[in-house]
Amino acid sequence: MAFELPALPYASDALEPNIDKTTMEIHHDKHHAAYVANLNKALEGKEDGSSIEDICKNIDKYPVAVRNNGGGHFNHSLFWSVMGPNAGGTPTGELASAIDAAFGSFDEFKTAFSQAGATRFGSGWAWLCVNKDGKLEVCSSANQDNPLMPGVGCGGAPILGMDVWEHAYYLKYQNKRPDYIAAFFNVINWDAVAKRFAAAK
Ligand code: MN3
């Protein structure tokens, strides 16, 4: 079965002014759509019913086009789902406790995550993951790689991902990636991240 582009779970202007409508439209309707189309093309005749998560976990069995476009599909699907309008702030409950336990405080987590995104050279992603021991970790990956792929980074289940490709921010923020990263924190849907955390533990 072919993979499909998921609809944005909110309007394309819902993240204004932090992420502008035009960037969201191009990012979702063009970039993510292209990853899905190219993933389906790369898998044509070789579909085995694997989920996109299972493809990422076994990525070494696939050609590089599946790595790039399958990673792109997984990463962007997660990305849309962990943002939202009326979001931002700080997490609560078990996720907040786990962040404090792993990083010392929310502010220290924010610094580590922001730094992972800011220092990723070229294109890639910053991640918050639940590692094999059930602990939270921050890492970053190049291109469309992600922590589900063996040997990439945290080696765990990603529960928050931030796209730091220029296409994610250049129209509004140009070369100022740190400004985009600061704005990203205003649109994190911590309830969605907490659900992923509960499922990953
Ligand atoms: Mn992107």
mmCIF file with all atom_site columns, C-alpha atoms and ligand atoms in Angstrom:
data_model
loop_
_atom_site.group_PDB
_atom_site.id
_atom_site.type_symbol
_atom_site.label_atom_id
_atom_site.label_alt_id
_atom_site.label_comp_id
_atom_site.label_asym_id
_atom_site.label_entity_id
_atom_site.label_seq_id
_atom_site.pdbx_PDB_ins_code
_atom_site.Cartn_x
_atom_site.Cartn_y
_atom_site.Cartn_z
_atom_site.occupancy
_atom_site.B_iso_or_equiv
_atom_site.pdbx_formal_charge
_atom_site.auth_seq_id
_atom_site.auth_comp_id
_atom_site.auth_asym_id
_atom_site.auth_atom_id
_atom_site.pdbx_PDB_model_num
ATOM   1   C  CA . MET A 1 1   ? 0.000  0.000  0.000  1.00 0.00 ? 1   MET A CA 1
ATOM   2   C  CA . ALA A 1 2   ? 1.326  3.394  -0.946 1.00 0.00 ? 2   ALA A CA 1
ATOM   3   C  CA . PHE A 1 3   ? 2.171  5.932  1.732  1.00 0.00 ? 3   PHE A CA 1
ATOM   4   C  CA . GLU A 1 4   ? 0.018  9.044  1.903  1.00 0.00 ? 4   GLU A CA 1
ATOM   5   C  CA . LEU A 1 5   ? 0.652  12.653 2.840  1.00 0.00 ? 5   LEU A CA 1
ATOM   6   C  CA . PRO A 1 6   ? -1.116 13.286 6.166  1.00 0.00 ? 6   PRO A CA 1
ATOM   7   C  CA . ALA A 1 7   ? -3.200 16.458 6.336  1.00 0.00 ? 7   ALA A CA 1
ATOM   8   C  CA . LEU A 1 8   ? -1.863 19.226 8.563  1.00 0.00 ? 8   LEU A CA 1
ATOM   9   C  CA . PRO A 1 9   ? -3.714 18.905 11.893 1.00 0.00 ? 9   PRO A CA 1
ATOM   10  C  CA . TYR A 1 10  ? -4.366 22.707 11.893 1.00 0.00 ? 10  TYR A CA 1
ATOM   11  C  CA . ALA A 1 11  ? -4.631 25.526 9.364  1.00 0.00 ? 11  ALA A CA 1
ATOM   12  C  CA . SER A 1 12  ? -1.449 26.561 7.562  1.00 0.00 ? 12  SER A CA 1
ATOM   13  C  CA . ASP A 1 13  ? -1.614 29.993 9.241  1.00 0.00 ? 13  ASP A CA 1
ATOM   14  C  CA . ALA A 1 14  ? -2.272 28.564 12.715 1.00 0.00 ? 14  ALA A CA 1
ATOM   15  C  CA . LEU A 1 15  ? 1.365  28.862 13.829 1.00 0.00 ? 15  LEU A CA 1
ATOM   16  C  CA . GLU A 1 16  ? 1.678  32.547 12.884 1.00 0.00 ? 16  GLU A CA 1
ATOM   17  C  CA . PRO A 1 17  ? 3.634  34.597 13.771 1.00 0.00 ? 17  PRO A CA 1
ATOM   18  C  CA . ASN A 1 18  ? 6.155  31.967 14.884 1.00 0.00 ? 18  ASN A CA 1
ATOM   19  C  CA . ILE A 1 19  ? 6.038  29.987 11.651 1.00 0.00 ? 19  ILE A CA 1
ATOM   20  C  CA . ASP A 1 20  ? 4.516  31.811 8.712  1.00 0.00 ? 20  ASP A CA 1
ATOM   21  C  CA . LYS A 1 21  ? 1.719  30.530 6.486  1.00 0.00 ? 21  LYS A CA 1
ATOM   22  C  CA . THR A 1 22  ? 3.760  30.491 3.254  1.00 0.00 ? 22  THR A CA 1
ATOM   23  C  CA . THR A 1 23  ? 6.536  28.452 4.846  1.00 0.00 ? 23  THR A CA 1
ATOM   24  C  CA . MET A 1 24  ? 3.976  25.980 6.200  1.00 0.00 ? 24  MET A CA 1
ATOM   25  C  CA . GLU A 1 25  ? 2.271  25.646 2.804  1.00 0.00 ? 25  GLU A CA 1
ATOM   26  C  CA . ILE A 1 26  ? 5.484  25.068 0.881  1.00 0.00 ? 26  ILE A CA 1
ATOM   27  C  CA . HIS A 1 27  ? 6.906  22.829 3.597  1.00 0.00 ? 27  HIS A CA 1
ATOM   28  C  CA . HIS A 1 28  ? 3.859  20.560 3.867  1.00 0.00 ? 28  HIS A CA 1
ATOM   29  C  CA . ASP A 1 29  ? 2.273  20.739 0.403  1.00 0.00 ? 29  ASP A CA 1
ATOM   30  C  CA . LYS A 1 30  ? 5.531  20.646 -1.594 1.00 0.00 ? 30  LYS A CA 1
ATOM   31  C  CA . HIS A 1 31  ? 8.436  19.284 0.471  1.00 0.00 ? 31  HIS A CA 1
ATOM   32  C  CA . HIS A 1 32  ? 6.613  16.650 2.513  1.00 0.00 ? 32  HIS A CA 1
ATOM   33  C  CA . ALA A 1 33  ? 4.472  15.708 -0.511 1.00 0.00 ? 33  ALA A CA 1
ATOM   34  C  CA . ALA A 1 34  ? 7.650  15.143 -2.521 1.00 0.00 ? 34  ALA A CA 1
ATOM   35  C  CA . TYR A 1 35  ? 9.137  12.873 0.164  1.00 0.00 ? 35  TYR A CA 1
ATOM   36  C  CA . VAL A 1 36  ? 5.961  10.768 0.087  1.00 0.00 ? 36  VAL A CA 1
ATOM   37  C  CA . ALA A 1 37  ? 5.876  10.595 -3.718 1.00 0.00 ? 37  ALA A CA 1
ATOM   38  C  CA . ASN A 1 38  ? 9.560  9.715  -3.952 1.00 0.00 ? 38  ASN A CA 1
ATOM   39  C  CA . LEU A 1 39  ? 9.278  7.137  -1.156 1.00 0.00 ? 39  LEU A CA 1
ATOM   40  C  CA . ASN A 1 40  ? 6.454  5.418  -3.029 1.00 0.00 ? 40  ASN A CA 1
ATOM   41  C  CA . LYS A 1 41  ? 8.482  5.537  -6.249 1.00 0.00 ? 41  LYS A CA 1
ATOM   42  C  CA . ALA A 1 42  ? 11.524 4.038  -4.513 1.00 0.00 ? 42  ALA A CA 1
ATOM   43  C  CA . LEU A 1 43  ? 9.414  1.221  -3.040 1.00 0.00 ? 43  LEU A CA 1
ATOM   44  C  CA . GLU A 1 44  ? 7.453  0.494  -6.221 1.00 0.00 ? 44  GLU A CA 1
ATOM   45  C  CA . GLY A 1 45  ? 7.164  -3.272 -6.709 1.00 0.00 ? 45  GLY A CA 1
ATOM   46  C  CA . LYS A 1 46  ? 9.051  -3.876 -3.424 1.00 0.00 ? 46  LYS A CA 1
ATOM   47  C  CA . GLU A 1 47  ? 6.348  -2.921 -0.887 1.00 0.00 ? 47  GLU A CA 1
ATOM   48  C  CA . ASP A 1 48  ? 6.271  -5.454 1.951  1.00 0.00 ? 48  ASP A CA 1
ATOM   49  C  CA . GLY A 1 49  ? 3.583  -3.858 4.120  1.00 0.00 ? 49  GLY A CA 1
ATOM   50  C  CA . SER A 1 50  ? 6.122  -2.430 6.567  1.00 0.00 ? 50  SER A CA 1
ATOM   51  C  CA . SER A 1 51  ? 5.114  0.667  8.510  1.00 0.00 ? 51  SER A CA 1
ATOM   52  C  CA . ILE A 1 52  ? 7.238  3.764  8.066  1.00 0.00 ? 52  ILE A CA 1
ATOM   53  C  CA . GLU A 1 53  ? 8.591  3.177  11.606 1.00 0.00 ? 53  GLU A CA 1
ATOM   54  C  CA . ASP A 1 54  ? 9.681  -0.365 10.699 1.00 0.00 ? 54  ASP A CA 1
ATOM   55  C  CA . ILE A 1 55  ? 11.273 0.846  7.473  1.00 0.00 ? 55  ILE A CA 1
ATOM   56  C  CA . CYS A 1 56  ? 13.318 3.384  9.487  1.00 0.00 ? 56  CYS A CA 1
ATOM   57  C  CA . LYS A 1 57  ? 14.330 0.726  12.049 1.00 0.00 ? 57  LYS A CA 1
ATOM   58  C  CA . ASN A 1 58  ? 15.562 -1.545 9.236  1.00 0.00 ? 58  ASN A CA 1
ATOM   59  C  CA . ILE A 1 59  ? 16.845 1.200  6.981  1.00 0.00 ? 59  ILE A CA 1
ATOM   60  C  CA . ASP A 1 60  ? 20.089 -0.607 6.124  1.00 0.00 ? 60  ASP A CA 1
ATOM   61  C  CA . LYS A 1 61  ? 18.041 -3.090 4.061  1.00 0.00 ? 61  LYS A CA 1
ATOM   62  C  CA . TYR A 1 62  ? 16.810 -0.342 1.738  1.00 0.00 ? 62  TYR A CA 1
ATOM   63  C  CA . PRO A 1 63  ? 18.327 1.846  -0.978 1.00 0.00 ? 63  PRO A CA 1
ATOM   64  C  CA . VAL A 1 64  ? 19.390 5.374  -0.106 1.00 0.00 ? 64  VAL A CA 1
ATOM   65  C  CA . ALA A 1 65  ? 16.274 6.854  -1.773 1.00 0.00 ? 65  ALA A CA 1
ATOM   66  C  CA . VAL A 1 66  ? 14.154 5.077  0.840  1.00 0.00 ? 66  VAL A CA 1
ATOM   67  C  CA . ARG A 1 67  ? 16.397 6.378  3.615  1.00 0.00 ? 67  ARG A CA 1
ATOM   68  C  CA . ASN A 1 68  ? 16.112 9.977  2.430  1.00 0.00 ? 68  ASN A CA 1
ATOM   69  C  CA . ASN A 1 69  ? 12.441 10.004 1.492  1.00 0.00 ? 69  ASN A CA 1
ATOM   70  C  CA . GLY A 1 70  ? 11.177 7.533  4.101  1.00 0.00 ? 70  GLY A CA 1
ATOM   71  C  CA . GLY A 1 71  ? 13.060 9.490  6.751  1.00 0.00 ? 71  GLY A CA 1
ATOM   72  C  CA . GLY A 1 72  ? 11.545 12.657 5.309  1.00 0.00 ? 72  GLY A CA 1
ATOM   73  C  CA . HIS A 1 73  ? 8.052  11.196 5.536  1.00 0.00 ? 73  HIS A CA 1
ATOM   74  C  CA . PHE A 1 74  ? 8.433  9.926  9.120  1.00 0.00 ? 74  PHE A CA 1
ATOM   75  C  CA . ASN A 1 75  ? 10.175 13.079 10.354 1.00 0.00 ? 75  ASN A CA 1
ATOM   76  C  CA . HIS A 1 76  ? 7.687  15.546 8.895  1.00 0.00 ? 76  HIS A CA 1
ATOM   77  C  CA . SER A 1 77  ? 4.667  13.504 10.033 1.00 0.00 ? 77  SER A CA 1
ATOM   78  C  CA . LEU A 1 78  ? 6.055  13.698 13.584 1.00 0.00 ? 78  LEU A CA 1
ATOM   79  C  CA . PHE A 1 79  ? 6.986  17.386 13.194 1.00 0.00 ? 79  PHE A CA 1
ATOM   80  C  CA . TRP A 1 80  ? 3.445  18.551 12.271 1.00 0.00 ? 80  TRP A CA 1
ATOM   81  C  CA . SER A 1 81  ? 1.990  16.553 15.151 1.00 0.00 ? 81  SER A CA 1
ATOM   82  C  CA . VAL A 1 82  ? 4.196  18.029 17.883 1.00 0.00 ? 82  VAL A CA 1
ATOM   83  C  CA . MET A 1 83  ? 3.351  21.630 16.984 1.00 0.00 ? 83  MET A CA 1
ATOM   84  C  CA . GLY A 1 84  ? 0.096  23.476 17.329 1.00 0.00 ? 84  GLY A CA 1
ATOM   85  C  CA . PRO A 1 85  ? -1.689 26.766 17.939 1.00 0.00 ? 85  PRO A CA 1
ATOM   86  C  CA . ASN A 1 86  ? -2.208 27.885 21.554 1.00 0.00 ? 86  ASN A CA 1
ATOM   87  C  CA . ALA A 1 87  ? 0.855  25.830 22.435 1.00 0.00 ? 87  ALA A CA 1
ATOM   88  C  CA . GLY A 1 88  ? 4.319  26.479 23.851 1.00 0.00 ? 88  GLY A CA 1
ATOM   89  C  CA . GLY A 1 89  ? 4.863  26.867 27.567 1.00 0.00 ? 89  GLY A CA 1
ATOM   90  C  CA . THR A 1 90  ? 6.300  23.950 29.473 1.00 0.00 ? 90  THR A CA 1
ATOM   91  C  CA . PRO A 1 91  ? 5.365  20.284 29.849 1.00 0.00 ? 91  PRO A CA 1
ATOM   92  C  CA . THR A 1 92  ? 3.571  18.982 32.924 1.00 0.00 ? 92  THR A CA 1
ATOM   93  C  CA . GLY A 1 93  ? 3.231  15.692 34.798 1.00 0.00 ? 93  GLY A CA 1
ATOM   94  C  CA . GLU A 1 94  ? 5.488  12.720 34.150 1.00 0.00 ? 94  GLU A CA 1
ATOM   95  C  CA . LEU A 1 95  ? 7.134  14.273 31.112 1.00 0.00 ? 95  LEU A CA 1
ATOM   96  C  CA . ALA A 1 96  ? 8.110  17.361 33.130 1.00 0.00 ? 96  ALA A CA 1
ATOM   97  C  CA . SER A 1 97  ? 9.583  15.119 35.857 1.00 0.00 ? 97  SER A CA 1
ATOM   98  C  CA . ALA A 1 98  ? 11.496 13.063 33.294 1.00 0.00 ? 98  ALA A CA 1
ATOM   99  C  CA . ILE A 1 99  ? 12.937 16.215 31.706 1.00 0.00 ? 99  ILE A CA 1
ATOM   100 C  CA . ASP A 1 100 ? 14.028 17.500 35.117 1.00 0.00 ? 100 ASP A CA 1
ATOM   101 C  CA . ALA A 1 101 ? 15.591 14.115 35.929 1.00 0.00 ? 101 ALA A CA 1
ATOM   102 C  CA . ALA A 1 102 ? 17.510 13.909 32.648 1.00 0.00 ? 102 ALA A CA 1
ATOM   103 C  CA . PHE A 1 103 ? 18.609 17.526 32.176 1.00 0.00 ? 103 PHE A CA 1
ATOM   104 C  CA . GLY A 1 104 ? 18.330 19.176 35.616 1.00 0.00 ? 104 GLY A CA 1
ATOM   105 C  CA . SER A 1 105 ? 15.557 21.587 34.612 1.00 0.00 ? 105 SER A CA 1
ATOM   106 C  CA . PHE A 1 106 ? 13.360 22.575 31.693 1.00 0.00 ? 106 PHE A CA 1
ATOM   107 C  CA . ASP A 1 107 ? 15.668 25.500 30.931 1.00 0.00 ? 107 ASP A CA 1
ATOM   108 C  CA . GLU A 1 108 ? 18.673 23.178 30.726 1.00 0.00 ? 108 GLU A CA 1
ATOM   109 C  CA . PHE A 1 109 ? 16.730 20.885 28.398 1.00 0.00 ? 109 PHE A CA 1
ATOM   110 C  CA . LYS A 1 110 ? 15.799 23.908 26.269 1.00 0.00 ? 110 LYS A CA 1
ATOM   111 C  CA . THR A 1 111 ? 19.442 24.952 26.039 1.00 0.00 ? 111 THR A CA 1
ATOM   112 C  CA . ALA A 1 112 ? 20.578 21.448 25.053 1.00 0.00 ? 112 ALA A CA 1
ATOM   113 C  CA . PHE A 1 113 ? 17.828 20.995 22.460 1.00 0.00 ? 113 PHE A CA 1
ATOM   114 C  CA . SER A 1 114 ? 18.365 24.481 20.997 1.00 0.00 ? 114 SER A CA 1
ATOM   115 C  CA . GLN A 1 115 ? 22.096 23.862 20.788 1.00 0.00 ? 115 GLN A CA 1
ATOM   116 C  CA . ALA A 1 116 ? 21.550 20.513 19.043 1.00 0.00 ? 116 ALA A CA 1
ATOM   117 C  CA . GLY A 1 117 ? 19.528 22.324 16.379 1.00 0.00 ? 117 GLY A CA 1
ATOM   118 C  CA . ALA A 1 118 ? 21.786 25.364 16.107 1.00 0.00 ? 118 ALA A CA 1
ATOM   119 C  CA . THR A 1 119 ? 25.015 23.383 15.771 1.00 0.00 ? 119 THR A CA 1
ATOM   120 C  CA . ARG A 1 120 ? 23.754 20.795 13.251 1.00 0.00 ? 120 ARG A CA 1
ATOM   121 C  CA . PHE A 1 121 ? 25.888 21.766 10.243 1.00 0.00 ? 121 PHE A CA 1
ATOM   122 C  CA . GLY A 1 122 ? 23.902 21.937 7.021  1.00 0.00 ? 122 GLY A CA 1
ATOM   123 C  CA . SER A 1 123 ? 20.517 20.246 7.024  1.00 0.00 ? 123 SER A CA 1
ATOM   124 C  CA . GLY A 1 124 ? 19.049 18.001 9.680  1.00 0.00 ? 124 GLY A CA 1
ATOM   125 C  CA . TRP A 1 125 ? 16.978 17.623 12.795 1.00 0.00 ? 125 TRP A CA 1
ATOM   126 C  CA . ALA A 1 126 ? 17.173 18.005 16.575 1.00 0.00 ? 126 ALA A CA 1
ATOM   127 C  CA . TRP A 1 127 ? 15.458 15.316 18.650 1.00 0.00 ? 127 TRP A CA 1
ATOM   128 C  CA . LEU A 1 128 ? 14.230 14.541 22.125 1.00 0.00 ? 128 LEU A CA 1
ATOM   129 C  CA . CYS A 1 129 ? 14.190 10.757 22.497 1.00 0.00 ? 129 CYS A CA 1
ATOM   130 C  CA . VAL A 1 130 ? 13.388 8.069  24.987 1.00 0.00 ? 130 VAL A CA 1
ATOM   131 C  CA . ASN A 1 131 ? 16.459 5.837  24.967 1.00 0.00 ? 131 ASN A CA 1
ATOM   132 C  CA . LYS A 1 132 ? 16.636 2.092  25.573 1.00 0.00 ? 132 LYS A CA 1
ATOM   133 C  CA . ASP A 1 133 ? 16.840 2.623  29.342 1.00 0.00 ? 133 ASP A CA 1
ATOM   134 C  CA . GLY A 1 134 ? 13.679 4.746  29.300 1.00 0.00 ? 134 GLY A CA 1
ATOM   135 C  CA . LYS A 1 135 ? 15.681 7.947  29.867 1.00 0.00 ? 135 LYS A CA 1
ATOM   136 C  CA . LEU A 1 136 ? 15.326 11.158 27.880 1.00 0.00 ? 136 LEU A CA 1
ATOM   137 C  CA . GLU A 1 137 ? 18.153 12.254 25.580 1.00 0.00 ? 137 GLU A CA 1
ATOM   138 C  CA . VAL A 1 138 ? 18.769 15.054 23.107 1.00 0.00 ? 138 VAL A CA 1
ATOM   139 C  CA . CYS A 1 139 ? 20.588 14.451 19.841 1.00 0.00 ? 139 CYS A CA 1
ATOM   140 C  CA . SER A 1 140 ? 20.664 15.636 16.261 1.00 0.00 ? 140 SER A CA 1
ATOM   141 C  CA . SER A 1 141 ? 20.788 13.872 12.915 1.00 0.00 ? 141 SER A CA 1
ATOM   142 C  CA . ALA A 1 142 ? 21.869 14.861 9.412  1.00 0.00 ? 142 ALA A CA 1
ATOM   143 C  CA . ASN A 1 143 ? 19.638 15.126 6.347  1.00 0.00 ? 143 ASN A CA 1
ATOM   144 C  CA . GLN A 1 144 ? 16.427 13.105 6.896  1.00 0.00 ? 144 GLN A CA 1
ATOM   145 C  CA . ASP A 1 145 ? 17.973 10.540 9.224  1.00 0.00 ? 145 ASP A CA 1
ATOM   146 C  CA . ASN A 1 146 ? 16.244 9.971  12.567 1.00 0.00 ? 146 ASN A CA 1
ATOM   147 C  CA . PRO A 1 147 ? 16.887 8.122  15.840 1.00 0.00 ? 147 PRO A CA 1
ATOM   148 C  CA . LEU A 1 148 ? 14.891 5.071  14.729 1.00 0.00 ? 148 LEU A CA 1
ATOM   149 C  CA . MET A 1 149 ? 17.635 4.383  12.185 1.00 0.00 ? 149 MET A CA 1
ATOM   150 C  CA . PRO A 1 150 ? 20.449 2.248  13.612 1.00 0.00 ? 150 PRO A CA 1
ATOM   151 C  CA . GLY A 1 151 ? 23.646 4.120  14.435 1.00 0.00 ? 151 GLY A CA 1
ATOM   152 C  CA . VAL A 1 152 ? 22.252 7.610  13.903 1.00 0.00 ? 152 VAL A CA 1
ATOM   153 C  CA . GLY A 1 153 ? 22.103 9.266  17.317 1.00 0.00 ? 153 GLY A CA 1
ATOM   154 C  CA . CYS A 1 154 ? 20.222 8.687  20.532 1.00 0.00 ? 154 CYS A CA 1
ATOM   155 C  CA . GLY A 1 155 ? 19.110 5.278  19.343 1.00 0.00 ? 155 GLY A CA 1
ATOM   156 C  CA . GLY A 1 156 ? 15.672 5.575  20.845 1.00 0.00 ? 156 GLY A CA 1
ATOM   157 C  CA . ALA A 1 157 ? 12.109 6.589  20.234 1.00 0.00 ? 157 ALA A CA 1
ATOM   158 C  CA . PRO A 1 158 ? 11.832 10.223 19.111 1.00 0.00 ? 158 PRO A CA 1
ATOM   159 C  CA . ILE A 1 159 ? 9.070  12.135 20.923 1.00 0.00 ? 159 ILE A CA 1
ATOM   160 C  CA . LEU A 1 160 ? 9.928  15.666 19.743 1.00 0.00 ? 160 LEU A CA 1
ATOM   161 C  CA . GLY A 1 161 ? 11.631 16.662 16.490 1.00 0.00 ? 161 GLY A CA 1
ATOM   162 C  CA . MET A 1 162 ? 12.650 20.054 15.122 1.00 0.00 ? 162 MET A CA 1
ATOM   163 C  CA . ASP A 1 163 ? 13.397 20.502 11.438 1.00 0.00 ? 163 ASP A CA 1
ATOM   164 C  CA . VAL A 1 164 ? 16.461 22.731 10.956 1.00 0.00 ? 164 VAL A CA 1
ATOM   165 C  CA . TRP A 1 165 ? 16.634 22.511 7.169  1.00 0.00 ? 165 TRP A CA 1
ATOM   166 C  CA . GLU A 1 166 ? 16.664 26.026 5.696  1.00 0.00 ? 166 GLU A CA 1
ATOM   167 C  CA . HIS A 1 167 ? 13.320 25.285 3.998  1.00 0.00 ? 167 HIS A CA 1
ATOM   168 C  CA . ALA A 1 168 ? 11.786 25.183 7.500  1.00 0.00 ? 168 ALA A CA 1
ATOM   169 C  CA . TYR A 1 169 ? 12.619 28.809 8.304  1.00 0.00 ? 169 TYR A CA 1
ATOM   170 C  CA . TYR A 1 170 ? 14.446 30.717 5.577  1.00 0.00 ? 170 TYR A CA 1
ATOM   171 C  CA . LEU A 1 171 ? 11.518 32.804 4.221  1.00 0.00 ? 171 LEU A CA 1
ATOM   172 C  CA . LYS A 1 172 ? 10.909 34.411 7.608  1.00 0.00 ? 172 LYS A CA 1
ATOM   173 C  CA . TYR A 1 173 ? 14.198 34.042 9.459  1.00 0.00 ? 173 TYR A CA 1
ATOM   174 C  CA . GLN A 1 174 ? 16.794 33.935 6.636  1.00 0.00 ? 174 GLN A CA 1
ATOM   175 C  CA . ASN A 1 175 ? 20.175 33.023 8.157  1.00 0.00 ? 175 ASN A CA 1
ATOM   176 C  CA . LYS A 1 176 ? 18.953 33.463 11.748 1.00 0.00 ? 176 LYS A CA 1
ATOM   177 C  CA . ARG A 1 177 ? 18.384 29.830 12.639 1.00 0.00 ? 177 ARG A CA 1
ATOM   178 C  CA . PRO A 1 178 ? 18.581 30.540 16.415 1.00 0.00 ? 178 PRO A CA 1
ATOM   179 C  CA . ASP A 1 179 ? 15.602 32.944 16.094 1.00 0.00 ? 179 ASP A CA 1
ATOM   180 C  CA . TYR A 1 180 ? 13.567 30.204 14.413 1.00 0.00 ? 180 TYR A CA 1
ATOM   181 C  CA . ILE A 1 181 ? 14.565 27.762 17.152 1.00 0.00 ? 181 ILE A CA 1
ATOM   182 C  CA . ALA A 1 182 ? 13.437 30.226 19.841 1.00 0.00 ? 182 ALA A CA 1
ATOM   183 C  CA . ALA A 1 183 ? 10.108 30.647 18.006 1.00 0.00 ? 183 ALA A CA 1
ATOM   184 C  CA . PHE A 1 184 ? 9.689  26.866 17.677 1.00 0.00 ? 184 PHE A CA 1
ATOM   185 C  CA . PHE A 1 185 ? 9.422  26.667 21.471 1.00 0.00 ? 185 PHE A CA 1
ATOM   186 C  CA . ASN A 1 186 ? 6.291  28.860 21.239 1.00 0.00 ? 186 ASN A CA 1
ATOM   187 C  CA . VAL A 1 187 ? 4.485  26.253 19.135 1.00 0.00 ? 187 VAL A CA 1
ATOM   188 C  CA . ILE A 1 188 ? 5.487  22.965 20.788 1.00 0.00 ? 188 ILE A CA 1
ATOM   189 C  CA . ASN A 1 189 ? 2.355  20.971 21.632 1.00 0.00 ? 189 ASN A CA 1
ATOM   190 C  CA . TRP A 1 190 ? 3.525  19.436 24.919 1.00 0.00 ? 190 TRP A CA 1
ATOM   191 C  CA . ASP A 1 191 ? 0.351  17.358 25.248 1.00 0.00 ? 191 ASP A CA 1
ATOM   192 C  CA . ALA A 1 192 ? 1.237  15.613 21.983 1.00 0.00 ? 192 ALA A CA 1
ATOM   193 C  CA . VAL A 1 193 ? 4.833  15.106 23.142 1.00 0.00 ? 193 VAL A CA 1
ATOM   194 C  CA . ALA A 1 194 ? 3.580  13.706 26.468 1.00 0.00 ? 194 ALA A CA 1
ATOM   195 C  CA . LYS A 1 195 ? 1.416  11.179 24.593 1.00 0.00 ? 195 LYS A CA 1
ATOM   196 C  CA . ARG A 1 196 ? 4.431  10.033 22.598 1.00 0.00 ? 196 ARG A CA 1
ATOM   197 C  CA . PHE A 1 197 ? 6.443  9.840  25.809 1.00 0.00 ? 197 PHE A CA 1
ATOM   198 C  CA . ALA A 1 198 ? 3.808  7.643  27.484 1.00 0.00 ? 198 ALA A CA 1
ATOM   199 C  CA . ALA A 1 199 ? 3.683  5.357  24.434 1.00 0.00 ? 199 ALA A CA 1
ATOM   200 C  CA . ALA A 1 200 ? 7.475  5.098  24.169 1.00 0.00 ? 200 ALA A CA 1
ATOM   201 C  CA . LYS A 1 201 ? 8.245  4.223  27.782 1.00 0.00 ? 201 LYS A CA 1
HETATM 202 MN MN . MN3 B 2 .   ? 11.476 19.861 6.249  1.00 0.00 ? 1   MN3 B MN 1
#
